[in-house]
Coordinates of C-alpha atoms and ligand atoms in Angstrom, one line a residue:
M897 CA -13.4 27.3 -4.1
N898 CA -11.3 29.0 -1.6
D899 CA -8.6 30.7 -3.6
K900 CA -6.0 29.5 -1.1
L901 CA -6.6 26.0 -2.3
C902 CA -5.1 24.9 -5.5
N903 CA -2.6 27.7 -5.4
I904 CA 1.1 28.3 -4.8
H905 CA 1.8 31.5 -2.7
K906 CA 4.9 33.6 -2.6
Y907 CA 4.9 33.4 1.2
D908 CA 7.3 32.7 4.0
A909 CA 6.7 29.2 5.3
R910 CA 7.4 30.3 8.9
K911 CA 4.1 32.2 8.8
I912 CA 1.9 29.5 7.2
D913 CA -0.6 29.6 10.1
K914 CA -1.4 33.2 9.1
L915 CA -2.1 32.1 5.6
I916 CA -4.1 29.0 6.5
K917 CA -6.1 29.9 9.6
E918 CA -8.2 26.7 10.0
P919 CA -7.0 23.1 10.4
I920 CA -7.8 22.1 6.8
V921 CA -4.7 20.3 5.6
D922 CA -4.7 16.5 5.3
V923 CA -1.1 15.9 4.5
T924 CA 2.1 17.9 4.2
V925 CA 4.9 16.5 2.0
T926 CA 8.0 18.5 1.8
S927 CA 11.8 18.6 1.5
P928 CA 13.1 21.5 3.6
P929 CA 16.1 23.6 2.4
Y930 CA 19.2 21.9 3.7
F931 CA 21.5 23.6 6.1
D932 CA 24.3 25.6 4.7
M933 CA 23.9 24.1 1.3
K934 CA 22.2 26.1 -1.4
D935 CA 21.6 29.8 -2.0
Y936 CA 18.2 30.0 -3.4
G937 CA 18.8 33.7 -4.0
Y938 CA 16.8 35.8 -1.5
K939 CA 17.3 37.0 2.0
E940 CA 14.4 35.2 4.0
Q941 CA 15.6 31.8 2.8
I942 CA 16.0 29.2 5.5
G943 CA 19.3 27.3 5.6
F944 CA 21.7 29.8 4.0
G945 CA 23.7 32.3 6.0
Q946 CA 22.4 31.1 9.3
S947 CA 23.9 29.3 12.3
Y948 CA 22.7 25.7 12.7
K949 CA 20.7 26.7 15.8
E950 CA 18.9 29.5 13.9
Y951 CA 18.2 27.1 11.0
L952 CA 16.8 24.4 13.3
N953 CA 14.6 26.9 15.1
D954 CA 13.2 28.2 11.8
I955 CA 12.4 24.6 10.7
G956 CA 10.7 24.1 14.1
T957 CA 8.6 27.3 13.6
V958 CA 7.5 26.1 10.1
F959 CA 6.3 22.7 11.4
K960 CA 4.6 24.2 14.4
S961 CA 2.6 26.4 12.0
V962 CA 1.9 23.4 9.8
Y963 CA 0.7 21.5 12.9
A964 CA -1.8 24.3 13.6
C965 CA -3.4 24.1 10.1
T966 CA -3.5 20.2 9.9
K967 CA -6.6 18.1 10.5
S968 CA -6.5 15.6 13.4
T969 CA -6.3 12.8 10.9
G970 CA -3.4 14.4 9.1
S971 CA 0.2 13.5 8.6
L972 CA 3.5 15.1 7.8
W973 CA 6.2 13.6 5.6
V974 CA 9.6 15.2 5.5
I975 CA 12.3 14.2 3.0
V976 CA 15.8 15.0 4.3
D977 CA 19.4 14.0 3.9
A978 CA 22.2 14.0 6.4
L979 CA 25.2 16.2 5.5
R980 CA 28.8 16.6 6.2
K981 CA 30.6 19.6 7.5
D982 CA 34.4 19.6 7.7
G983 CA 34.4 15.9 7.2
E984 CA 32.0 15.2 10.0
I985 CA 28.3 14.0 9.7
V986 CA 25.7 16.5 10.8
A987 CA 22.7 14.4 11.9
L988 CA 20.2 16.7 10.2
P989 CA 17.3 14.3 9.9
F990 CA 17.4 13.5 13.6
D991 CA 17.8 17.1 14.7
I992 CA 14.9 18.0 12.4
A993 CA 12.8 15.1 13.8
N994 CA 13.4 16.4 17.3
K995 CA 12.3 19.9 16.4
I996 CA 9.2 18.4 14.7
R997 CA 8.4 16.4 17.8
E998 CA 8.8 19.5 20.0
A999 CA 6.1 21.1 17.8
G1000 CA 3.6 18.4 18.9
W1001 CA 3.9 15.8 16.1
I1002 CA 4.1 12.1 16.8
F1003 CA 7.0 10.4 15.1
R1004 CA 5.7 7.3 13.3
E1005 CA 8.0 6.0 10.5
I1006 CA 11.5 6.3 9.1
I1007 CA 11.6 5.2 5.5
I1008 CA 14.8 5.0 3.5
W1009 CA 14.6 6.5 0.1
E1010 CA 17.2 4.7 -2.0
K1011 CA 18.3 6.7 -5.0
D1012 CA 20.5 5.6 -7.8
K1013 CA 22.8 8.5 -7.7
T1014 CA 23.3 11.8 -6.1
V1015 CA 25.9 14.5 -5.7
P1016 CA 28.6 14.5 -4.5
W1017 CA 29.5 11.2 -6.2
T1018 CA 32.2 10.3 -3.7
H1019 CA 34.9 11.7 -1.5
K1020 CA 38.0 10.2 0.1
G1021 CA 37.1 8.1 3.1
Q1022 CA 33.3 8.2 2.5
M1023 CA 30.7 5.9 1.1
R1024 CA 28.8 7.0 -1.9
N1025 CA 25.8 8.9 -0.7
S1026 CA 22.9 6.8 -2.0
F1027 CA 19.9 7.4 0.2
E1028 CA 17.8 10.0 2.0
Y1029 CA 15.4 9.8 4.9
I1030 CA 11.6 10.1 4.7
L1031 CA 10.4 10.9 8.2
M1032 CA 6.7 10.5 8.8
F1033 CA 4.7 12.1 11.6
S1034 CA 1.0 12.2 12.6
K1035 CA -1.0 14.7 14.5
T1036 CA -3.0 12.1 16.5
D1037 CA -3.3 8.3 16.7
D1038 CA -6.2 8.5 14.2
Y1039 CA -4.3 9.3 11.0
K1040 CA -5.0 8.3 7.5
F1041 CA -2.7 5.5 6.3
F1042 CA -4.0 3.4 3.4
I1043 CA -1.4 0.6 3.4
D1044 CA -3.6 -1.7 1.3
K1045 CA -3.5 0.7 -1.6
I1046 CA 0.2 0.4 -2.0
R1047 CA 0.5 -3.4 -1.5
D1048 CA 2.4 -5.1 -4.3
Y1049 CA 0.3 -8.0 -5.6
E1050 CA 2.2 -8.5 -8.8
V1051 CA 5.2 -10.0 -7.0
L1052 CA 3.2 -13.2 -6.8
K1053 CA 4.9 -16.3 -8.0
S1054 CA 3.5 -19.7 -8.4
W1055 CA 3.7 -20.3 -4.7
W1056 CA 0.8 -18.0 -4.2
I1057 CA -1.3 -20.6 -6.0
R1058 CA 0.1 -23.5 -4.0
Y1059 CA 0.1 -21.7 -0.7
P1060 CA -2.6 -19.1 -0.8
E1061 CA -3.0 -19.2 3.0
R1062 CA 0.5 -17.9 3.6
Y1063 CA 0.2 -14.5 2.1
N1064 CA -2.0 -11.4 2.6
P1065 CA -4.7 -11.6 0.0
K1066 CA -4.3 -7.9 -0.7
G1067 CA -0.6 -8.4 -1.6
K1068 CA 2.8 -8.0 -0.1
T1069 CA 3.2 -5.5 2.7
P1070 CA 5.6 -2.8 1.6
D1071 CA 8.8 -2.4 3.5
G1072 CA 10.6 0.7 4.7
I1073 CA 13.1 0.9 1.8
W1074 CA 11.8 2.6 -1.2
H1075 CA 13.7 2.7 -4.4
Y1076 CA 13.2 5.7 -6.7
P1077 CA 15.9 7.1 -9.0
I1078 CA 16.4 10.9 -8.6
P1079 CA 15.1 12.8 -11.6
T1080 CA 18.0 13.8 -13.8
Q1081 CA 18.6 17.5 -14.4
G1082 CA 16.4 18.7 -17.2
S1083 CA 14.4 15.4 -17.4
W1084 CA 11.8 16.4 -14.9
G1085 CA 9.0 18.4 -16.4
K1086 CA 10.2 18.2 -20.0
G1087 CA 12.3 21.3 -19.6
Y1088 CA 9.7 23.4 -17.7
I1089 CA 11.5 23.2 -14.5
R1090 CA 15.1 23.8 -13.6
H1091 CA 15.6 23.2 -9.9
F1092 CA 18.4 21.9 -7.7
C1093 CA 16.6 18.9 -6.2
P1094 CA 13.1 18.0 -7.5
L1095 CA 11.5 14.9 -5.8
P1096 CA 10.7 11.9 -8.0
E1097 CA 7.0 12.1 -9.1
D1098 CA 6.4 8.4 -8.2
L1099 CA 7.7 8.8 -4.7
V1100 CA 5.3 11.7 -4.1
A1101 CA 2.4 9.7 -5.7
R1102 CA 3.1 6.8 -3.3
I1103 CA 3.0 9.1 -0.3
L1104 CA -0.2 10.8 -1.5
T1105 CA -1.8 7.4 -2.1
L1106 CA -0.9 6.2 1.4
S1107 CA -2.0 9.3 3.2
T1108 CA -4.9 11.0 1.3
E1109 CA -8.1 10.5 -0.7
E1110 CA -9.3 12.4 -3.6
N1111 CA -10.3 16.0 -2.8
D1112 CA -8.0 16.1 0.3
V1113 CA -5.8 19.0 0.9
V1114 CA -2.0 18.7 0.3
L1115 CA 0.5 21.2 1.6
D1116 CA 4.1 21.8 0.7
P1117 CA 5.6 24.8 2.7
F1118 CA 8.9 24.5 0.7
S1119 CA 7.4 24.0 -2.7
G1120 CA 10.5 24.5 -4.9
S1121 CA 9.7 23.2 -8.4
G1122 CA 6.3 22.1 -7.0
T1123 CA 6.6 18.3 -7.6
V1124 CA 4.3 17.7 -4.6
L1125 CA 1.7 20.2 -5.6
A1126 CA 1.7 19.1 -9.3
K1127 CA 1.2 15.4 -8.3
A1128 CA -1.6 16.4 -5.9
L1129 CA -3.4 18.2 -8.8
N1130 CA -2.8 15.2 -11.1
M1131 CA -4.3 12.9 -8.5
N1132 CA -7.5 15.0 -8.0
R1133 CA -6.3 16.4 -4.6
R1134 CA -6.4 20.1 -3.7
Y1135 CA -3.1 21.8 -2.9
I1136 CA -1.5 24.8 -1.1
G1137 CA 2.1 25.7 -1.5
T1138 CA 4.4 28.4 -0.2
E1139 CA 7.7 29.3 -1.9
L1140 CA 9.8 32.5 -1.9
N1141 CA 11.5 32.1 -5.2
S1142 CA 9.2 33.7 -7.8
E1143 CA 11.0 32.0 -10.7
Y1144 CA 10.1 28.6 -9.3
I1145 CA 6.5 29.7 -8.8
S1146 CA 6.1 30.8 -12.4
M1147 CA 7.9 27.6 -13.7
F1148 CA 5.5 25.5 -11.7
K1149 CA 2.4 27.3 -13.1
N1150 CA 3.7 26.9 -16.6
Y1151 CA 4.4 23.2 -15.9
I1152 CA 0.9 22.3 -14.7
K1153 CA -0.7 24.2 -17.5
N1154 CA 1.2 22.1 -20.0
T1155 CA 1.2 18.7 -18.4
N1156 CA -1.8 18.3 -16.1
T1157 CA -4.2 16.8 -18.7
E1158 CA -1.8 14.1 -19.7
K1159 CA -0.7 13.3 -16.1
Q1160 CA -4.3 13.2 -14.9
S1161 CA -5.2 10.6 -17.5
E1162 CA -2.2 8.6 -16.5
Y1163 CA -3.5 8.7 -12.9
E1164 CA -7.0 7.5 -14.0
K1165 CA -5.3 4.5 -15.7
E1166 CA -3.3 3.7 -12.7
K1167 CA -6.5 3.6 -10.6
K1168 CA -7.4 0.4 -12.4
Y1169 CA -4.5 -1.3 -10.6
L1170 CA -6.6 -1.1 -7.5
V1171 CA -9.5 -2.8 -9.3
N1172 CA -7.1 -5.6 -10.4
Q1173 CA -5.8 -5.8 -6.9
M1174 CA -9.4 -6.5 -5.6
D1175 CA -9.9 -9.2 -8.2
F1176 CA -6.7 -10.8 -7.2
E1177 CA -7.7 -10.7 -3.5
K1178 CA -10.9 -12.5 -4.4
I1179 CA -9.0 -15.3 -6.2
I1180 CA -6.6 -15.8 -3.3
L1181 CA -9.5 -16.2 -0.9
Q1182 CA -11.2 -18.7 -3.3
L1183 CA -7.9 -20.7 -3.6
R1184 CA -7.7 -20.7 0.2
A1185 CA -11.3 -21.9 0.6
L1186 CA -10.8 -24.8 -1.8
K1187 CA -7.4 -25.8 -0.4
Y1188 CA -9.0 -25.8 3.1
A1189 CA -11.4 -28.5 1.9
R1190 CA -8.6 -30.5 0.3
I1191 CA -6.4 -30.4 3.4
L1192 CA -9.3 -31.3 5.6
L1193 CA -10.1 -34.3 3.4
K1194 CA -6.5 -35.5 3.6
K1195 CA -6.4 -35.1 7.4
I1196 CA -9.6 -37.1 7.8
D1197 CA -8.2 -39.8 5.5
D1198 CA -5.0 -39.9 7.6
Q1199 CA -7.2 -41.0 10.5
D1200 CA -8.6 -43.9 8.5
V1201 CA -12.1 -42.6 8.5
R1202 CA -13.7 -43.6 5.2
I1203 CA -17.2 -42.2 5.4
V1204 CA -16.6 -38.8 3.8
Q1205 CA -17.4 -38.9 0.1
K1206 CA -17.5 -35.3 -1.1
I1207 CA -17.3 -31.8 0.1
K1208 CA -19.1 -28.9 -1.3
V1209 CA -17.5 -25.4 -0.8
E1210 CA -19.6 -22.2 -1.1
K1211 CA -19.1 -18.7 0.0
S1212 CA -21.3 -17.8 2.9
S1213 CA -23.0 -14.5 3.2
E1214 CA -22.7 -14.7 7.0
K1215 CA -20.4 -12.3 8.7
C1216 CA -17.1 -13.9 10.0
L1217 CA -17.4 -14.5 13.7
K1218 CA -14.0 -16.0 14.4
K1219 CA -11.2 -13.7 15.4
N1220 CA -8.6 -13.1 12.6
S1221 CA -10.7 -14.7 9.9
V1222 CA -10.8 -13.0 6.6
D1223 CA -13.7 -14.9 4.9
C1224 CA -16.6 -17.1 5.8
Y1225 CA -17.4 -20.4 3.8
K1226 CA -20.0 -23.1 4.0
Y1227 CA -18.7 -26.7 3.8
T1228 CA -21.4 -29.3 3.2
I1229 CA -20.1 -32.8 3.7
L1230 CA -21.6 -35.9 2.0
L1231 CA -21.3 -38.9 4.3
S1232 CA -22.0 -42.5 3.4
T1233 CA -24.1 -42.6 6.5
L1234 CA -25.4 -40.0 8.9
K1235 CA -25.0 -42.5 11.8
E1236 CA -21.4 -41.5 12.3
K1237 CA -22.1 -37.8 12.0
E1238 CA -21.2 -37.0 15.6
K1239 CA -17.9 -38.8 15.3
I1240 CA -16.9 -37.0 12.1
E1241 CA -18.0 -33.7 13.6
K1242 CA -15.7 -34.2 16.5
I1243 CA -12.8 -35.1 14.3
I1244 CA -13.4 -32.1 12.1
N1245 CA -13.6 -29.7 15.1
A1246 CA -10.3 -31.0 16.4
L1247 CA -8.6 -30.7 12.9
I1248 CA -9.8 -27.2 12.2
S1249 CA -8.7 -25.9 15.6
K1250 CA -5.1 -26.9 14.9
A1251 CA -2.5 -25.7 12.3
P1252 CA -2.5 -25.8 9.3
L1253 CA -6.2 -25.3 9.0
S1254 CA -6.5 -22.9 11.9
K1255 CA -4.1 -20.6 10.0
F1256 CA -6.2 -20.2 6.9
G1257 CA -8.2 -17.3 8.2
I1258 CA -11.4 -19.1 7.2
D1259 CA -14.5 -19.1 9.3
A1260 CA -15.9 -22.5 8.2
L1261 CA -19.6 -23.5 8.7
F1262 CA -20.2 -27.3 8.4
S1263 CA -23.3 -29.2 7.6
Y1264 CA -23.7 -32.9 6.8
V1265 CA -25.9 -34.8 4.3
D1266 CA -26.1 -38.4 3.2
K1267 CA -27.5 -38.1 -0.4
I1268 CA -26.0 -36.5 -3.5
D1269 CA -29.3 -34.7 -4.3
K1270 CA -29.1 -33.1 -0.9
L1271 CA -25.7 -31.8 -1.8
I1272 CA -26.5 -30.6 -5.3
S1273 CA -29.8 -28.9 -6.1
P1274 CA -31.5 -29.7 -9.5
K1275 CA -30.4 -26.7 -11.5
E1276 CA -27.1 -26.0 -9.8
K1277 CA -23.9 -25.8 -11.8
L1278 CA -20.8 -26.8 -10.0
Y1279 CA -17.1 -27.3 -10.7
S1280 CA -15.3 -30.4 -9.6
Y1281 CA -11.8 -30.6 -8.2
S1282 CA -9.5 -33.5 -7.2
N1283 CA -7.9 -34.2 -3.8
K1284 CA -4.6 -33.1 -5.3
I1285 CA -5.2 -29.8 -7.2
T1286 CA -7.6 -27.1 -6.3
H1287 CA -6.4 -24.3 -8.5
K1288 CA -7.8 -25.9 -11.7
F1289 CA -11.2 -27.4 -12.0
I1290 CA -11.7 -30.8 -13.6
R1291 CA -15.0 -30.1 -15.3
G1292 CA -18.4 -28.4 -14.8
I1293 CA -21.1 -30.7 -13.5
N1294 CA -24.7 -30.8 -12.4
L1295 CA -26.9 -33.3 -10.6
D1296 CA -27.5 -35.4 -13.7
D1297 CA -23.8 -36.1 -14.2
R1298 CA -22.1 -39.2 -13.0
I1299 CA -19.5 -37.8 -10.6
N1300 CA -16.5 -40.0 -10.3
E1301 CA -14.5 -40.9 -7.3
K1302 CA -11.7 -38.5 -8.1
E1303 CA -14.0 -35.5 -8.1
V1304 CA -14.1 -35.1 -4.3
I1305 CA -14.5 -31.3 -4.0
L1306 CA -17.5 -29.6 -5.6
S1307 CA -18.0 -25.8 -5.7
P1308 CA -19.7 -23.0 -7.7
I1309 CA -16.2 -21.4 -7.6
K1310 CA -14.5 -21.8 -10.9
L1311 CA -10.7 -21.7 -10.8
D1312 CA -8.7 -22.4 -13.8
I1313 CA -5.2 -21.0 -13.0
D1314 CA -2.2 -21.9 -15.1
E1315 CA 0.8 -21.9 -12.7
N1316 CA 3.2 -21.3 -15.6
E1317 CA 1.5 -17.9 -16.4
Y1318 CA 2.4 -16.7 -12.9
K1319 CA 6.0 -18.0 -13.0
E1320 CA 6.6 -15.4 -15.7
L1321 CA 5.8 -12.5 -13.4
Ligands
LIG1018 C1 14.8 21.5 -1.1 S1 13.9 22.7 -1.9 C2 12.4 21.9 -2.2 C3 12.3 21.1 -3.4 C4 11.0 20.6 -3.8 N1 10.6 19.5 -2.9 C5 10.9 20.1 -5.2 O1 10.5 18.9 -5.5 O2 11.3 20.8 -6.1 C6 13.6 23.9 -0.7 C7 12.8 25.1 -1.2 O3 12.5 25.9 0.0 C8 12.4 27.2 -0.4 N2 12.5 28.1 0.8 C9 13.6 28.4 1.6 N3 13.2 29.2 2.6 C10 11.9 29.4 2.5 C11 11.0 30.1 3.3 N4 11.3 30.8 4.4 N5 9.6 30.1 2.9 C12 9.3 29.4 1.8 N6 10.1 28.7 1.0 C13 11.4 28.7 1.4 C14 13.6 27.4 -1.4 O4 13.4 28.5 -2.3 C15 13.6 26.0 -2.1 O5 12.9 26.1 -3.3

């Protein structure tokens, strides 16, 4: 492997394009040194002993070089706080954002990182400082952004079961306020690192999950204690860092040597969350498909049409053709007579083109039969549902069983969901 990858270099971030001469970086995640704040203890440091203009120009130079070594699908995430000078706010995040835009980056997102506490605690005439900005930029319009991987599906309550058509089957879309407590001094890295302002590991993990895949290259030009690089390593990504303070560099190396095995296995466990998320998505879509049949039956009933006896619901292997549909299902309708097939077809077409059925995201393919043995094949095992509840089957049935009037929906889909279990979440 190229020795530049998976390494932290004692190197000036302003010259990063000399260190990385090709566009190989997938994501840069960094918190730059703040203006006039901290003395990191060496003369080339950005932000200390400089005018604000010099400082911003240096920041601009760094992100211009980062742009040059980033892939066209790459992104840049900058974590930065505003500051006060002589009682007045310095709009540092926005001044930095402008410098970054001048360097060619496209400004995509502002996320608020809400922290529990930070210094200074409070001052006369000021609110407690409780958040920082996460500014996100891309190099082109074609940037990696895997939003589905960070959807929260565990926030589901019982209404997901009753109203599966209302929510994204992959989970809730994350919003732009992220809550992560700041690591307390000494807690981060079990004593391996002592740094002024390490980033929370989980915050970095979320950004890396959103913006990269395994084996991608992660850059942090202002590595500090190396939170970003360590997380990249834990998550099977490659990394490059630059930092001028040798003490931080050796602390970082010591840290990963002692913790990576444990952190990597934590990451492997967390990957299972995505598998669970996919199972959950499948259930939501099945809930929708069965509820679709239930609502359709009710609407037909409301029109006083009494020839529909049962509906069989099956997943179709056909590709969805309808715009905005998420899944395709076959609905086979058992009629008491096929003579009125055209009439019922018309009614159904009118019903499914209007809300609520048009909002289910289901591409429904209908067919009609007039005999139960045309609905159920001899060896087929199905589950029956009533016209009131479609998240819990009544019983398993086959062609030989007497199917009673209440069992109006039949399907190979077996749903047995206890609403109370989900209320706990
Ligand atoms: C805000 S801290 C980064 C903290 C880091 N994100 C973490 O989690 O620990 C900024 C870092 O930039 C470094 N730095 C300042 N000027 C630099 C330069 N010209 N080149 C590389 N690193 C620099 C400082 O030494 C400091 O460690």
